[in-house]
């Protein structure tokens, strides 16, 4: 991928909801939306025309199912089939199982917020980076394989954070950093979340200790380096 934005097609029967999801995608660094079709036929045509790398795919479409899109693309020869994250109100086990069998890499039940989608997209982007960094001819050991499969899943917050930390506040701080296009300072996280700067700093430090965020130092012309925090690549 080497710095090129991941071409993403948003397939959604409700144009308004599709527009919201498109806006969510555009907030995440490393992604671009190449279309917003609202039916099976339009989506298949858009895939052939725009060659996306990722589909955000609804199940319920006016002329069929998003699962039909995956089936038909799997049968076509030529260009590789794009990856797919299902974004749907379909909660039945049959749809979830079918999506898994057809190779969907994620399943988000609607309605969901921008942070939830950003989490999945960031994990997917990390997976792409890891795969691109490997030599295709090399043999991966078990540690490499485990790292690749874990990269496809967003990191989970501990159900019970350390003493003195609130799980909801931890999630808010983590989501603020994850959704940002660049690393954030503690002051910027405080402003985005409504907590104090000291609280933001404490939770950011906790995320770094737990391996859920990383600290970057930005050096200016004078003075101490600025601490900035980032989740993902």
Short mmCIF file of C-alpha atoms in Angstrom, two decimals:
data_model
loop_
_atom_site.label_atom_id
_atom_site.label_comp_id
_atom_site.label_asym_id
_atom_site.label_seq_id
_atom_site.Cartn_x
_atom_site.Cartn_y
_atom_site.Cartn_z
CA UNK A 1 0.00 0.00 0.00
CA UNK A 2 2.98 2.30 0.77
CA UNK A 3 1.14 5.41 1.78
CA UNK A 4 -1.70 5.17 -0.74
CA UNK A 5 -5.19 5.59 0.72
CA UNK A 6 -7.29 2.42 0.92
CA UNK A 7 -10.02 2.69 -1.72
CA UNK A 8 -13.34 2.07 0.03
CA UNK A 9 -16.81 1.51 -1.42
CA UNK A 10 -19.78 2.22 0.88
CA UNK A 11 -22.72 -0.03 -0.12
CA UNK A 12 -25.88 1.07 1.69
CA UNK A 13 -29.52 1.09 0.58
CA UNK A 14 -30.40 4.19 2.63
CA UNK A 15 -28.66 7.12 0.95
CA UNK A 16 -28.73 9.22 4.13
CA UNK A 17 -27.15 6.47 6.21
CA UNK A 18 -24.64 5.84 3.44
CA UNK A 19 -23.69 9.49 3.57
CA UNK A 20 -23.12 9.27 7.32
CA UNK A 21 -20.92 6.19 6.92
CA UNK A 22 -19.02 7.90 4.11
CA UNK A 23 -18.35 10.85 6.41
CA UNK A 24 -17.14 8.44 9.12
CA UNK A 25 -14.68 6.80 6.70
CA UNK A 26 -13.31 10.16 5.58
CA UNK A 27 -12.39 11.01 9.16
CA UNK A 28 -10.00 8.06 9.37
CA UNK A 29 -6.50 8.62 8.02
CA UNK A 30 -5.50 6.31 5.20
CA UNK A 31 -8.91 5.79 3.60
CA UNK A 32 -10.77 7.32 0.67
CA UNK A 33 -14.36 6.67 -0.45
CA UNK A 34 -14.67 5.88 -4.18
CA UNK A 35 -18.43 5.42 -4.36
CA UNK A 36 -21.71 4.99 -2.52
CA UNK A 37 -23.94 2.57 -4.48
CA UNK A 38 -27.31 1.56 -3.04
CA UNK A 39 -28.10 -1.78 -4.70
CA UNK A 40 -26.54 -5.10 -5.65
CA UNK A 41 -26.32 -4.26 -9.36
CA UNK A 42 -24.93 -0.77 -8.71
CA UNK A 43 -22.39 -2.14 -6.26
CA UNK A 44 -21.14 -4.80 -8.68
CA UNK A 45 -20.80 -2.18 -11.41
CA UNK A 46 -18.97 0.15 -9.02
CA UNK A 47 -16.55 -2.60 -7.97
CA UNK A 48 -15.66 -3.28 -11.60
CA UNK A 49 -15.28 0.43 -12.37
CA UNK A 50 -13.48 1.75 -9.27
CA UNK A 51 -11.58 -1.38 -8.11
CA UNK A 52 -11.97 -0.76 -4.37
CA UNK A 53 -9.84 -2.59 -1.84
CA UNK A 54 -12.50 -2.55 0.89
CA UNK A 55 -16.31 -2.75 0.92
CA UNK A 56 -18.50 -1.46 3.74
CA UNK A 57 -21.38 -3.72 2.89
CA UNK A 58 -25.02 -3.66 3.96
CA UNK A 59 -26.93 -6.96 3.94
CA UNK A 60 -30.40 -5.61 3.14
CA UNK A 61 -30.44 -4.10 -0.36
CA UNK A 62 -33.47 -3.37 -2.58
CA UNK A 63 -32.54 -5.92 -5.24
CA UNK A 64 -30.98 -8.62 -3.08
CA UNK A 65 -28.41 -9.06 -0.33
CA UNK A 66 -24.93 -7.81 0.30
CA UNK A 67 -24.04 -11.45 0.80
CA UNK A 68 -25.00 -12.00 -2.85
CA UNK A 69 -22.38 -9.40 -3.78
CA UNK A 70 -19.69 -11.38 -1.97
CA UNK A 71 -20.82 -14.63 -3.63
CA UNK A 72 -20.81 -13.15 -7.12
CA UNK A 73 -17.46 -11.42 -6.67
CA UNK A 74 -15.95 -14.69 -5.41
CA UNK A 75 -17.01 -16.38 -8.64
CA UNK A 76 -15.46 -13.75 -10.89
CA UNK A 77 -11.94 -14.10 -12.23
CA UNK A 78 -9.48 -11.33 -12.86
CA UNK A 79 -8.89 -8.67 -10.22
CA UNK A 80 -8.76 -9.81 -6.56
CA UNK A 81 -12.03 -9.54 -4.66
CA UNK A 82 -12.07 -6.59 -2.26
CA UNK A 83 -12.17 -7.24 1.47
CA UNK A 84 -15.51 -6.59 3.17
CA UNK A 85 -16.73 -5.30 6.52
CA UNK A 86 -20.46 -5.86 6.94
CA UNK A 87 -22.33 -2.76 8.22
CA UNK A 88 -25.89 -3.91 8.70
CA UNK A 89 -28.95 -4.20 10.90
CA UNK A 90 -29.05 -7.96 10.22
CA UNK A 91 -28.52 -9.62 13.59
CA UNK A 92 -29.63 -13.18 12.76
CA UNK A 93 -27.05 -15.88 13.20
CA UNK A 94 -27.58 -17.09 9.63
CA UNK A 95 -26.44 -13.77 8.17
CA UNK A 96 -23.47 -13.57 10.51
CA UNK A 97 -22.41 -17.13 9.69
CA UNK A 98 -22.86 -16.58 5.94
CA UNK A 99 -20.72 -13.44 6.12
CA UNK A 100 -17.99 -15.38 7.90
CA UNK A 101 -18.13 -18.22 5.36
CA UNK A 102 -17.89 -15.73 2.50
CA UNK A 103 -14.76 -14.15 3.95
CA UNK A 104 -16.01 -10.92 5.53
CA UNK A 105 -13.33 -9.58 7.85
CA UNK A 106 -15.68 -7.69 10.18
CA UNK A 107 -19.35 -7.28 11.14
CA UNK A 108 -20.77 -4.05 12.60
CA UNK A 109 -24.41 -4.03 13.68
CA UNK A 110 -26.24 -0.77 12.96
CA UNK A 111 -26.63 1.75 14.36
CA UNK A 112 -23.01 2.42 15.27
CA UNK A 113 -20.96 5.57 15.83
CA UNK A 114 -17.89 6.92 14.13
CA UNK A 115 -15.58 5.61 16.86
CA UNK A 116 -16.75 2.01 16.37
CA UNK A 117 -16.15 2.16 12.62
CA UNK A 118 -12.84 3.97 13.08
CA UNK A 119 -11.74 1.15 15.38
CA UNK A 120 -12.42 -1.47 12.70
CA UNK A 121 -10.85 0.58 9.94
CA UNK A 122 -7.74 1.28 12.00
CA UNK A 123 -7.33 -2.43 12.75
CA UNK A 124 -7.77 -3.23 9.04
CA UNK A 125 -5.23 -0.58 8.05
CA UNK A 126 -2.75 -2.06 10.55
CA UNK A 127 -3.30 -5.50 9.03
CA UNK A 128 -2.61 -4.14 5.55
CA UNK A 129 0.59 -2.49 6.76
CA UNK A 130 1.78 -5.72 8.37
CA UNK A 131 1.05 -7.79 5.25
CA UNK A 132 2.72 -5.27 2.94
CA UNK A 133 5.85 -5.31 5.11
CA UNK A 134 6.31 -9.08 4.72
CA UNK A 135 8.18 -10.81 1.93
CA UNK A 136 5.52 -12.78 -0.01
CA UNK A 137 8.01 -15.60 -0.64
CA UNK A 138 9.03 -15.90 3.00
CA UNK A 139 7.55 -18.48 5.36
CA UNK A 140 5.80 -17.07 8.41
CA UNK A 141 6.25 -18.68 11.80
CA UNK A 142 3.40 -19.02 14.29
CA UNK A 143 4.20 -15.66 15.92
CA UNK A 144 3.94 -13.91 12.54
CA UNK A 145 0.63 -15.63 11.78
CA UNK A 146 -0.78 -14.74 15.20
CA UNK A 147 0.27 -11.11 14.75
CA UNK A 148 -1.46 -10.90 11.37
CA UNK A 149 -4.72 -12.38 12.61
CA UNK A 150 -4.74 -10.25 15.76
CA UNK A 151 -4.15 -7.12 13.65
CA UNK A 152 -7.52 -7.67 11.96
CA UNK A 153 -9.26 -7.26 15.31
CA UNK A 154 -9.48 -3.96 17.21
CA UNK A 155 -7.71 -4.01 20.54
CA UNK A 156 -10.04 -4.57 23.46
CA UNK A 157 -10.05 -2.44 26.54
CA UNK A 158 -9.76 -4.28 29.83
CA UNK A 159 -13.19 -4.92 31.37
CA UNK A 160 -11.86 -3.70 34.72
CA UNK A 161 -9.19 -0.99 34.34
CA UNK A 162 -6.56 -0.33 36.96
CA UNK A 163 -7.64 1.20 40.25
CA UNK A 164 -8.53 4.86 39.87
CA UNK A 165 -9.52 4.53 36.21
CA UNK A 166 -13.10 4.55 34.91
CA UNK A 167 -13.88 2.18 32.03
CA UNK A 168 -16.22 4.69 30.27
CA UNK A 169 -13.64 7.49 30.54
CA UNK A 170 -10.92 5.16 29.30
CA UNK A 171 -13.05 4.26 26.27
CA UNK A 172 -13.77 7.93 25.52
CA UNK A 173 -10.09 8.87 25.67
CA UNK A 174 -9.04 5.86 23.59
CA UNK A 175 -11.71 6.60 20.94
CA UNK A 176 -10.68 10.25 20.73
CA UNK A 177 -7.08 9.28 19.98
CA UNK A 178 -8.08 6.45 17.63
CA UNK A 179 -10.36 8.70 15.56
CA UNK A 180 -7.74 11.43 15.10
CA UNK A 181 -5.88 11.74 11.81
CA UNK A 182 -2.66 12.64 13.66
CA UNK A 183 -1.22 12.13 17.12
CA UNK A 184 -2.91 14.19 19.84
CA UNK A 185 -1.48 15.96 22.85
CA UNK A 186 -3.01 15.58 26.29
CA UNK A 187 -4.43 19.10 25.98
CA UNK A 188 -6.10 18.23 22.68
CA UNK A 189 -7.56 15.03 24.12
CA UNK A 190 -8.87 17.00 27.09
CA UNK A 191 -10.55 19.50 24.77
CA UNK A 192 -12.06 16.74 22.61
CA UNK A 193 -13.43 14.71 25.53
CA UNK A 194 -14.31 17.35 28.11
CA UNK A 195 -12.06 15.93 30.82
CA UNK A 196 -9.28 17.91 32.51
CA UNK A 197 -5.79 17.90 31.04
CA UNK A 198 -4.47 16.05 34.09
CA UNK A 199 -7.15 13.36 33.68
CA UNK A 200 -6.41 13.05 29.97
CA UNK A 201 -2.70 12.69 30.72
CA UNK A 202 -3.35 9.99 33.32
CA UNK A 203 -5.54 7.93 30.98
CA UNK A 204 -3.19 8.39 28.05
CA UNK A 205 -0.30 7.13 30.16
CA UNK A 206 -2.40 4.11 31.12
CA UNK A 207 -3.16 3.35 27.44
CA UNK A 208 0.56 3.53 26.64
CA UNK A 209 1.47 1.21 29.55
CA UNK A 210 -1.13 -1.32 28.40
CA UNK A 211 0.10 -1.24 24.79
CA UNK A 212 -3.13 0.27 23.47
CA UNK A 213 -1.53 3.56 22.40
CA UNK A 214 1.95 4.78 21.69
CA UNK A 215 3.80 7.91 22.69
CA UNK A 216 5.51 10.01 20.05
CA UNK A 217 7.89 12.86 20.76
CA UNK A 218 7.70 15.91 18.52
CA UNK A 219 10.80 18.06 18.71
CA UNK A 220 10.61 21.79 18.04
CA UNK A 221 13.37 24.34 17.68
CA UNK A 222 13.63 24.97 21.41
CA UNK A 223 12.42 23.58 24.70
CA UNK A 224 11.22 20.13 25.69
CA UNK A 225 9.73 17.75 23.08
CA UNK A 226 5.95 17.69 22.83
CA UNK A 227 4.28 14.42 23.85
CA UNK A 228 1.69 13.20 21.37
CA UNK A 229 -0.36 10.01 21.49
CA UNK A 230 -1.53 7.75 18.69
CA UNK A 231 -3.52 4.53 18.32
CA UNK A 232 -2.73 2.38 15.29
CA UNK A 233 -0.24 3.18 12.56
#
